[in-house]
Amino acid sequence: RIPVPLLLILWFDDMKLSIIALITSLGCASAFQPATFVRPKTTALSMGFDLSGNSWKPDSEKMGSTDTGDYFPEGYNKDEEVAFSSGMMGSQAMLNSEHDGPQLPGLENVGADAIMMGGIEQSSEIPAGMEFIPSSVPDGEYLINVAASSSGSEMAVSVKSPCMTFEDFFAAFSTDSHPSFSVTPQAGRMDRRSGEPTEFKVKCEPNGASGDLTGRLVINLPEDNSKLTYTFVAKSF
């Protein structure tokens, strides 16, 4: 017979071996099982929602746009307000026949009866009704260089008479010439063809005008029923 104490020792040894075998078998089995992933919890955030469950929203979401709309002040009367188009034309308003009034004091009566200064001026010695019509082919052409902001530029031109005798002359620029041109003298007596030439002084005063300014000088010889024509081009810069 085996004593009881020895049996107990053997029993405890068997239990240890069984537990070790069980643990070993469980570890081997888990090594062949697929891994299990646990998805972390996510929390969705949205505008105007508090995670605490609070339903409060800002006034901007309740009322929409926070921009201040257009409105008329108290007592507004459109008939008493200045029109939006008032002054829109600026300095060009004077070109409109429907302008509100004179642009400068003292010019209220400017109209057809007003005396306008400028243009081609003629000497009082020139007979009334005399016309200065240039020839289709000029007898000479001249070029003048002048600054637009200057007081003008002058050129001397010597003209020989085509006549055999002394002849009275009248000189002026044609009506289609630029008003910046003038000539002196405008009336006189030319020497005969074989005599001394007559000197004319042509002046161009651009008065701010720029570009090519053209003038055609006509010298009428009424007794000989002839004329001379000279073209002047002023390069105004």
PDB file of N, CA and C in Angstrom, residues 107-196:
ATOM      1  N   LEU A 107     -22.065 135.604 -68.359  1.00  0.00           N
ATOM      2  CA  LEU A 107     -22.188 135.021 -69.702  1.00  0.00           C
ATOM      3  C   LEU A 107     -23.607 134.525 -69.953  1.00  0.00           C
ATOM      4  N   GLU A 108     -24.565 135.108 -69.233  1.00  0.00           N
ATOM      5  CA  GLU A 108     -25.942 134.633 -69.370  1.00  0.00           C
ATOM      6  C   GLU A 108     -26.498 134.850 -70.771  1.00  0.00           C
ATOM      7  N   ASN A 109     -26.041 135.912 -71.458  1.00  0.00           N
ATOM      8  CA  ASN A 109     -26.639 136.266 -72.745  1.00  0.00           C
ATOM      9  C   ASN A 109     -25.792 135.870 -73.936  1.00  0.00           C
ATOM     10  N   VAL A 110     -24.809 134.968 -73.718  1.00  0.00           N
ATOM     11  CA  VAL A 110     -23.996 134.534 -74.843  1.00  0.00           C
ATOM     12  C   VAL A 110     -24.883 133.763 -75.816  1.00  0.00           C
ATOM     13  N   GLY A 111     -24.907 134.179 -77.049  1.00  0.00           N
ATOM     14  CA  GLY A 111     -25.752 133.540 -78.048  1.00  0.00           C
ATOM     15  C   GLY A 111     -25.394 134.011 -79.428  1.00  0.00           C
ATOM     16  N   ALA A 112     -26.395 134.073 -80.279  1.00  0.00           N
ATOM     17  CA  ALA A 112     -26.140 134.432 -81.674  1.00  0.00           C
ATOM     18  C   ALA A 112     -25.667 135.881 -81.816  1.00  0.00           C
ATOM     19  N   ASP A 113     -26.070 136.743 -80.845  1.00  0.00           N
ATOM     20  CA  ASP A 113     -25.701 138.142 -80.962  1.00  0.00           C
ATOM     21  C   ASP A 113     -24.394 138.463 -80.239  1.00  0.00           C
ATOM     22  N   ALA A 114     -23.708 137.424 -79.713  1.00  0.00           N
ATOM     23  CA  ALA A 114     -22.469 137.672 -78.979  1.00  0.00           C
ATOM     24  C   ALA A 114     -21.321 137.933 -79.941  1.00  0.00           C
ATOM     25  N   ILE A 115     -20.359 138.742 -79.495  1.00  0.00           N
ATOM     26  CA  ILE A 115     -19.161 139.032 -80.295  1.00  0.00           C
ATOM     27  C   ILE A 115     -18.089 138.043 -79.894  1.00  0.00           C
ATOM     28  N   MET A 116     -17.744 137.142 -80.760  1.00  0.00           N
ATOM     29  CA  MET A 116     -16.758 136.108 -80.482  1.00  0.00           C
ATOM     30  C   MET A 116     -15.406 136.545 -81.019  1.00  0.00           C
ATOM     31  N   MET A 117     -14.372 136.399 -80.176  1.00  0.00           N
ATOM     32  CA  MET A 117     -13.031 136.785 -80.574  1.00  0.00           C
ATOM     33  C   MET A 117     -12.288 135.588 -81.158  1.00  0.00           C
ATOM     34  N   GLY A 118     -11.292 135.852 -82.004  1.00  0.00           N
ATOM     35  CA  GLY A 118     -10.503 134.771 -82.586  1.00  0.00           C
ATOM     36  C   GLY A 118     -10.846 134.567 -84.053  1.00  0.00           C
ATOM     37  N   GLY A 119     -10.223 133.572 -84.653  1.00  0.00           N
ATOM     38  CA  GLY A 119     -10.444 133.304 -86.059  1.00  0.00           C
ATOM     39  C   GLY A 119      -9.528 134.153 -86.925  1.00  0.00           C
ATOM     40  N   ILE A 120      -9.731 134.073 -88.231  1.00  0.00           N
ATOM     41  CA  ILE A 120      -8.907 134.834 -89.170  1.00  0.00           C
ATOM     42  C   ILE A 120      -9.320 136.306 -89.135  1.00  0.00           C
ATOM     43  N   GLU A 121      -8.348 137.179 -88.844  1.00  0.00           N
ATOM     44  CA  GLU A 121      -8.616 138.614 -88.792  1.00  0.00           C
ATOM     45  C   GLU A 121      -8.145 139.275 -90.091  1.00  0.00           C
ATOM     46  N   GLN A 122      -8.933 140.234 -90.557  1.00  0.00           N
ATOM     47  CA  GLN A 122      -8.591 140.955 -91.779  1.00  0.00           C
ATOM     48  C   GLN A 122      -8.477 142.443 -91.485  1.00  0.00           C
ATOM     49  N   SER A 123      -7.576 143.074 -92.222  1.00  0.00           N
ATOM     50  CA  SER A 123      -7.349 144.506 -92.050  1.00  0.00           C
ATOM     51  C   SER A 123      -8.552 145.294 -92.551  1.00  0.00           C
ATOM     52  N   SER A 124      -8.740 146.453 -91.927  1.00  0.00           N
ATOM     53  CA  SER A 124      -9.842 147.321 -92.358  1.00  0.00           C
ATOM     54  C   SER A 124      -9.566 147.902 -93.745  1.00  0.00           C
ATOM     55  N   GLU A 125      -8.321 147.800 -94.212  1.00  0.00           N
ATOM     56  CA  GLU A 125      -7.973 148.305 -95.544  1.00  0.00           C
ATOM     57  C   GLU A 125      -8.435 147.366 -96.647  1.00  0.00           C
ATOM     58  N   ILE A 126      -8.771 146.151 -96.293  1.00  0.00           N
ATOM     59  CA  ILE A 126      -9.221 145.190 -97.302  1.00  0.00           C
ATOM     60  C   ILE A 126     -10.649 145.540 -97.711  1.00  0.00           C
ATOM     61  N   PRO A 127     -10.925 145.660 -98.998  1.00  0.00           N
ATOM     62  CA  PRO A 127     -12.274 146.007 -99.458  1.00  0.00           C
ATOM     63  C   PRO A 127     -13.313 145.008 -98.954  1.00  0.00           C
ATOM     64  N   ALA A 128     -14.457 145.518 -98.597  1.00  0.00           N
ATOM     65  CA  ALA A 128     -15.533 144.664 -98.102  1.00  0.00           C
ATOM     66  C   ALA A 128     -15.966 143.681 -99.181  1.00  0.00           C
ATOM     67  N   GLY A 129     -16.157 142.448 -98.778  1.00  0.00           N
ATOM     68  CA  GLY A 129     -16.625 141.418 -99.709  1.00  0.00           C
ATOM     69  C   GLY A 129     -15.527 140.723-100.476  1.00  0.00           C
ATOM     70  N   MET A 130     -14.261 141.156-100.303  1.00  0.00           N
ATOM     71  CA  MET A 130     -13.177 140.490-101.023  1.00  0.00           C
ATOM     72  C   MET A 130     -12.954 139.090-100.444  1.00  0.00           C
ATOM     73  N   GLU A 131     -12.845 138.110-101.301  1.00  0.00           N
ATOM     74  CA  GLU A 131     -12.646 136.732-100.882  1.00  0.00           C
ATOM     75  C   GLU A 131     -11.196 136.308-101.101  1.00  0.00           C
ATOM     76  N   PHE A 132     -10.724 135.455-100.222  1.00  0.00           N
ATOM     77  CA  PHE A 132      -9.362 134.941-100.339  1.00  0.00           C
ATOM     78  C   PHE A 132      -9.451 133.420-100.516  1.00  0.00           C
ATOM     79  N   ILE A 133      -9.556 133.033-101.759  1.00  0.00           N
ATOM     80  CA  ILE A 133      -9.721 131.618-102.125  1.00  0.00           C
ATOM     81  C   ILE A 133      -8.392 131.100-102.661  1.00  0.00           C
ATOM     82  N   PRO A 134      -7.800 130.128-102.004  1.00  0.00           N
ATOM     83  CA  PRO A 134      -6.480 129.638-102.437  1.00  0.00           C
ATOM     84  C   PRO A 134      -6.550 128.874-103.754  1.00  0.00           C
ATOM     85  N   SER A 135      -5.453 128.895-104.476  1.00  0.00           N
ATOM     86  CA  SER A 135      -5.355 128.115-105.720  1.00  0.00           C
ATOM     87  C   SER A 135      -5.171 126.644-105.376  1.00  0.00           C
ATOM     88  N   SER A 136      -5.531 125.801-106.325  1.00  0.00           N
ATOM     89  CA  SER A 136      -5.392 124.357-106.093  1.00  0.00           C
ATOM     90  C   SER A 136      -3.927 123.951-105.998  1.00  0.00           C
ATOM     91  N   VAL A 137      -3.053 124.684-106.701  1.00  0.00           N
ATOM     92  CA  VAL A 137      -1.613 124.410-106.645  1.00  0.00           C
ATOM     93  C   VAL A 137      -0.927 125.638-106.047  1.00  0.00           C
ATOM     94  N   PRO A 138      -0.308 125.506-104.862  1.00  0.00           N
ATOM     95  CA  PRO A 138       0.313 126.675-104.220  1.00  0.00           C
ATOM     96  C   PRO A 138       1.565 127.129-104.951  1.00  0.00           C
ATOM     97  N   ASP A 139       1.899 128.388-104.781  1.00  0.00           N
ATOM     98  CA  ASP A 139       3.119 128.943-105.361  1.00  0.00           C
ATOM     99  C   ASP A 139       4.330 128.706-104.469  1.00  0.00           C
ATOM    100  N   GLY A 140       4.119 128.220-103.275  1.00  0.00           N
ATOM    101  CA  GLY A 140       5.221 127.910-102.365  1.00  0.00           C
ATOM    102  C   GLY A 140       4.694 127.260-101.086  1.00  0.00           C
ATOM    103  N   GLU A 141       5.547 126.493-100.427  1.00  0.00           N
ATOM    104  CA  GLU A 141       5.168 125.822 -99.178  1.00  0.00           C
ATOM    105  C   GLU A 141       6.254 126.071 -98.137  1.00  0.00           C
ATOM    106  N   TYR A 142       5.824 126.281 -96.895  1.00  0.00           N
ATOM    107  CA  TYR A 142       6.757 126.595 -95.821  1.00  0.00           C
ATOM    108  C   TYR A 142       6.399 125.785 -94.565  1.00  0.00           C
ATOM    109  N   LEU A 143       7.427 125.463 -93.785  1.00  0.00           N
ATOM    110  CA  LEU A 143       7.267 124.690 -92.550  1.00  0.00           C
ATOM    111  C   LEU A 143       7.732 125.535 -91.368  1.00  0.00           C
ATOM    112  N   ILE A 144       6.916 125.559 -90.320  1.00  0.00           N
ATOM    113  CA  ILE A 144       7.242 126.318 -89.106  1.00  0.00           C
ATOM    114  C   ILE A 144       7.211 125.366 -87.917  1.00  0.00           C
ATOM    115  N   ASN A 145       8.232 125.414 -87.081  1.00  0.00           N
ATOM    116  CA  ASN A 145       8.256 124.649 -85.833  1.00  0.00           C
ATOM    117  C   ASN A 145       7.963 125.607 -84.683  1.00  0.00           C
ATOM    118  N   VAL A 146       6.987 125.246 -83.862  1.00  0.00           N
ATOM    119  CA  VAL A 146       6.574 126.131 -82.784  1.00  0.00           C
ATOM    120  C   VAL A 146       6.097 125.309 -81.592  1.00  0.00           C
ATOM    121  N   ALA A 147       6.377 125.791 -80.383  1.00  0.00           N
ATOM    122  CA  ALA A 147       5.898 125.138 -79.158  1.00  0.00           C
ATOM    123  C   ALA A 147       4.462 125.574 -78.895  1.00  0.00           C
ATOM    124  N   ALA A 148       3.634 124.622 -78.555  1.00  0.00           N
ATOM    125  CA  ALA A 148       2.212 124.915 -78.356  1.00  0.00           C
ATOM    126  C   ALA A 148       1.978 125.912 -77.229  1.00  0.00           C
ATOM    127  N   SER A 149       2.845 125.882 -76.219  1.00  0.00           N
ATOM    128  CA  SER A 149       2.663 126.762 -75.064  1.00  0.00           C
ATOM    129  C   SER A 149       3.427 128.079 -75.178  1.00  0.00           C
ATOM    130  N   SER A 150       4.075 128.302 -76.324  1.00  0.00           N
ATOM    131  CA  SER A 150       4.872 129.525 -76.491  1.00  0.00           C
ATOM    132  C   SER A 150       3.997 130.669 -76.988  1.00  0.00           C
ATOM    133  N   SER A 151       4.645 131.834 -77.110  1.00  0.00           N
ATOM    134  CA  SER A 151       3.938 133.016 -77.621  1.00  0.00           C
ATOM    135  C   SER A 151       3.852 133.021 -79.139  1.00  0.00           C
ATOM    136  N   GLY A 152       4.401 132.009 -79.787  1.00  0.00           N
ATOM    137  CA  GLY A 152       4.310 131.891 -81.236  1.00  0.00           C
ATOM    138  C   GLY A 152       5.654 131.958 -81.922  1.00  0.00           C
ATOM    139  N   SER A 153       5.630 131.712 -83.219  1.00  0.00           N
ATOM    140  CA  SER A 153       6.840 131.746 -84.029  1.00  0.00           C
ATOM    141  C   SER A 153       6.551 132.523 -85.310  1.00  0.00           C
ATOM    142  N   GLU A 154       7.534 133.316 -85.736  1.00  0.00           N
ATOM    143  CA  GLU A 154       7.333 134.180 -86.900  1.00  0.00           C
ATOM    144  C   GLU A 154       8.319 133.826 -88.003  1.00  0.00           C
ATOM    145  N   MET A 155       7.856 133.935 -89.233  1.00  0.00           N
ATOM    146  CA  MET A 155       8.699 133.646 -90.399  1.00  0.00           C
ATOM    147  C   MET A 155       8.550 134.761 -91.427  1.00  0.00           C
ATOM    148  N   ALA A 156       9.668 135.185 -92.012  1.00  0.00           N
ATOM    149  CA  ALA A 156       9.660 136.212 -93.057  1.00  0.00           C
ATOM    150  C   ALA A 156       9.685 135.543 -94.424  1.00  0.00           C
ATOM    151  N   VAL A 157       8.816 136.000 -95.293  1.00  0.00           N
ATOM    152  CA  VAL A 157       8.711 135.427 -96.639  1.00  0.00           C
ATOM    153  C   VAL A 157       8.809 136.553 -97.665  1.00  0.00           C
ATOM    154  N   SER A 158       9.734 136.425 -98.607  1.00  0.00           N
ATOM    155  CA  SER A 158       9.890 137.413 -99.680  1.00  0.00           C
ATOM    156  C   SER A 158       9.125 136.947-100.908  1.00  0.00           C
ATOM    157  N   VAL A 159       8.285 137.815-101.426  1.00  0.00           N
ATOM    158  CA  VAL A 159       7.423 137.461-102.564  1.00  0.00           C
ATOM    159  C   VAL A 159       7.728 138.418-103.727  1.00  0.00           C
ATOM    160  N   LYS A 160       8.067 137.831-104.860  1.00  0.00           N
ATOM    161  CA  LYS A 160       8.297 138.622-106.089  1.00  0.00           C
ATOM    162  C   LYS A 160       6.973 138.791-106.834  1.00  0.00           C
ATOM    163  N   SER A 161       6.747 139.980-107.313  1.00  0.00           N
ATOM    164  CA  SER A 161       5.514 140.237-108.048  1.00  0.00           C
ATOM    165  C   SER A 161       5.572 139.579-109.432  1.00  0.00           C
ATOM    166  N   PRO A 162       4.484 139.000-109.900  1.00  0.00           N
ATOM    167  CA  PRO A 162       4.454 138.409-111.240  1.00  0.00           C
ATOM    168  C   PRO A 162       4.066 139.441-112.311  1.00  0.00           C
ATOM    169  N   CYS A 163       3.804 140.657-111.871  1.00  0.00           N
ATOM    170  CA  CYS A 163       3.281 141.668-112.788  1.00  0.00           C
ATOM    171  C   CYS A 163       4.404 142.552-113.371  1.00  0.00           C
ATOM    172  N   MET A 164       4.118 143.119-114.512  1.00  0.00           N
ATOM    173  CA  MET A 164       5.085 143.982-115.184  1.00  0.00           C
ATOM    174  C   MET A 164       5.075 145.402-114.611  1.00  0.00           C
ATOM    175  N   THR A 165       4.030 145.746-113.897  1.00  0.00           N
ATOM    176  CA  THR A 165       3.897 147.090-113.345  1.00  0.00           C
ATOM    177  C   THR A 165       3.666 147.017-111.835  1.00  0.00           C
ATOM    178  N   PHE A 166       3.655 148.171-111.190  1.00  0.00           N
ATOM    179  CA  PHE A 166       3.334 148.219-109.772  1.00  0.00           C
ATOM    180  C   PHE A 166       1.873 147.802-109.574  1.00  0.00           C
ATOM    181  N   GLU A 167       1.656 147.010-108.507  1.00  0.00           N
ATOM    182  CA  GLU A 167       0.295 146.495-108.274  1.00  0.00           C
ATOM    183  C   GLU A 167      -0.072 146.616-106.801  1.00  0.00           C
ATOM    184  N   ASP A 168      -1.300 147.031-106.531  1.00  0.00           N
ATOM    185  CA  ASP A 168      -1.831 146.999-105.163  1.00  0.00           C
ATOM    186  C   ASP A 168      -2.121 145.545-104.782  1.00  0.00           C
ATOM    187  N   PHE A 169      -1.855 145.204-103.522  1.00  0.00           N
ATOM    188  CA  PHE A 169      -2.134 143.824-103.066  1.00  0.00           C
ATOM    189  C   PHE A 169      -2.913 143.845-101.752  1.00  0.00           C
ATOM    190  N   PHE A 170      -3.585 142.761-101.516  1.00  0.00           N
ATOM    191  CA  PHE A 170      -4.316 142.508-100.266  1.00  0.00           C
ATOM    192  C   PHE A 170      -4.038 141.061 -99.862  1.00  0.00           C
ATOM    193  N   ALA A 171      -3.561 140.881 -98.645  1.00  0.00           N
ATOM    194  CA  ALA A 171      -3.142 139.547 -98.199  1.00  0.00           C
ATOM    195  C   ALA A 171      -3.919 139.120 -96.955  1.00  0.00           C
ATOM    196  N   ALA A 172      -4.302 137.848 -96.936  1.00  0.00           N
ATOM    197  CA  ALA A 172      -4.995 137.277 -95.773  1.00  0.00           C
ATOM    198  C   ALA A 172      -4.988 135.758 -95.913  1.00  0.00           C
ATOM    199  N   PHE A 173      -5.219 135.076 -94.801  1.00  0.00           N
ATOM    200  CA  PHE A 173      -5.323 133.615 -94.844  1.00  0.00           C
ATOM    201  C   PHE A 173      -6.758 133.211 -95.187  1.00  0.00           C
ATOM    202  N   SER A 174      -6.868 132.115 -95.878  1.00  0.00           N
ATOM    203  CA  SER A 174      -8.184 131.626 -96.278  1.00  0.00           C
ATOM    204  C   SER A 174      -9.001 131.238 -95.050  1.00  0.00           C
ATOM    205  N   THR A 175     -10.302 131.181 -95.222  1.00  0.00           N
ATOM    206  CA  THR A 175     -11.201 130.902 -94.096  1.00  0.00           C
ATOM    207  C   THR A 175     -11.021 129.487 -93.537  1.00  0.00           C
ATOM    208  N   ASP A 176     -10.483 128.562 -94.334  1.00  0.00           N
ATOM    209  CA  ASP A 176     -10.293 127.196 -93.840  1.00  0.00           C
ATOM    210  C   ASP A 176      -8.928 127.010 -93.163  1.00  0.00           C
ATOM    211  N   SER A 177      -8.174 128.104 -93.019  1.00  0.00           N
ATOM    212  CA  SER A 177      -6.871 128.035 -92.355  1.00  0.00           C
ATOM    213  C   SER A 177      -7.060 127.982 -90.836  1.00  0.00           C
ATOM    214  N   HIS A 178      -6.040 127.471 -90.153  1.00  0.00           N
ATOM    215  CA  HIS A 178      -6.091 127.454 -88.690  1.00  0.00           C
ATOM    216  C   HIS A 178      -6.020 128.879 -88.167  1.00  0.00           C
ATOM    217  N   PRO A 179      -6.842 129.230 -87.182  1.00  0.00           N
ATOM    218  CA  PRO A 179      -6.895 130.625 -86.709  1.00  0.00           C
ATOM    219  C   PRO A 179      -5.625 131.110 -86.027  1.00  0.00           C
ATOM    220  N   SER A 180      -4.641 130.252 -85.851  1.00  0.00           N
ATOM    221  CA  SER A 180      -3.393 130.672 -85.203  1.00  0.00           C
ATOM    222  C   SER A 180      -2.491 131.465 -86.149  1.00  0.00           C
ATOM    223  N   PHE A 181      -2.826 131.492 -87.451  1.00  0.00           N
ATOM    224  CA  PHE A 181      -1.974 132.186 -88.426  1.00  0.00           C
ATOM    225  C   PHE A 181      -2.420 133.632 -88.624  1.00  0.00           C
ATOM    226  N   SER A 182      -1.422 134.482 -88.841  1.00  0.00           N
ATOM    227  CA  SER A 182      -1.679 135.886 -89.188  1.00  0.00           C
ATOM    228  C   SER A 182      -0.544 136.368 -90.088  1.00  0.00           C
ATOM    229  N   VAL A 183      -0.805 137.463 -90.834  1.00  0.00           N
ATOM    230  CA  VAL A 183       0.190 137.982 -91.767  1.00  0.00           C
ATOM    231  C   VAL A 183       0.199 139.504 -91.730  1.00  0.00           C
ATOM    232  N   THR A 184       1.385 140.052 -91.903  1.00  0.00           N
ATOM    233  CA  THR A 184       1.548 141.505 -92.046  1.00  0.00           C
ATOM    234  C   THR A 184       2.590 141.753 -93.146  1.00  0.00           C
ATOM    235  N   PRO A 185       2.409 142.793 -93.947  1.00  0.00           N
ATOM    236  CA  PRO A 185       1.215 143.656 -94.011  1.00  0.00           C
ATOM    237  C   PRO A 185       0.068 142.959 -94.744  1.00  0.00           C
ATOM    238  N   GLN A 186      -1.137 143.468 -94.542  1.00  0.00           N
ATOM    239  CA  GLN A 186      -2.299 142.899 -95.222  1.00  0.00           C
ATOM    240  C   GLN A 186      -2.716 143.722 -96.443  1.00  0.00           C
ATOM    241  N   ALA A 187      -2.116 144.849 -96.585  1.00  0.00           N
ATOM    242  CA  ALA A 187      -2.414 145.684 -97.760  1.00  0.00           C
ATOM    243  C   ALA A 187      -1.183 146.527 -98.079  1.00  0.00           C
ATOM    244  N   GLY A 188      -0.986 146.814 -99.373  1.00  0.00           N
ATOM    245  CA  GLY A 188       0.175 147.603 -99.777  1.00  0.00           C
ATOM    246  C   GLY A 188       0.309 147.634-101.288  1.00  0.00           C
ATOM    247  N   ARG A 189       1.524 147.992-101.734  1.00  0.00           N
ATOM    248  CA  ARG A 189       1.781 148.084-103.182  1.00  0.00           C
ATOM    249  C   ARG A 189       3.059 147.334-103.495  1.00  0.00           C
ATOM    250  N   MET A 190       2.954 146.410-104.416  1.00  0.00           N
ATOM    251  CA  MET A 190       4.099 145.597-104.827  1.00  0.00           C
ATOM    252  C   MET A 190       4.891 146.284-105.940  1.00  0.00           C
ATOM    253  N   ASP A 191       6.189 146.086-105.885  1.00  0.00           N
ATOM    254  CA  ASP A 191       7.054 146.554-106.964  1.00  0.00           C
ATOM    255  C   ASP A 191       6.820 145.664-108.181  1.00  0.00           C
ATOM    256  N   ARG A 192       7.270 146.120-109.323  1.00  0.00           N
ATOM    257  CA  ARG A 192       7.109 145.311-110.537  1.00  0.00           C
ATOM    258  C   ARG A 192       8.035 144.095-110.499  1.00  0.00           C
ATOM    259  N   ARG A 193       7.896 143.248-111.469  1.00  0.00           N
ATOM    260  CA  ARG A 193       8.609 141.974-111.484  1.00  0.00           C
ATOM    261  C   ARG A 193      10.120 142.143-111.377  1.00  0.00           C
ATOM    262  N   SER A 194      10.674 143.120-112.016  1.00  0.00           N
ATOM    263  CA  SER A 194      12.127 143.336-112.004  1.00  0.00           C
ATOM    264  C   SER A 194      12.601 144.108-110.781  1.00  0.00           C
ATOM    265  N   GLY A 195      11.641 144.539-109.922  1.00  0.00           N
ATOM    266  CA  GLY A 195      12.004 145.353-108.773  1.00  0.00           C
ATOM    267  C   GLY A 195      12.236 144.511-107.515  1.00  0.00           C
ATOM    268  N   GLU A 196      12.212 145.190-106.382  1.00  0.00           N
ATOM    269  CA  GLU A 196      12.452 144.532-105.103  1.00  0.00           C
ATOM    270  C   GLU A 196      11.253 143.672-104.689  1.00  0.00           C
TER     271      GLU A 196
END
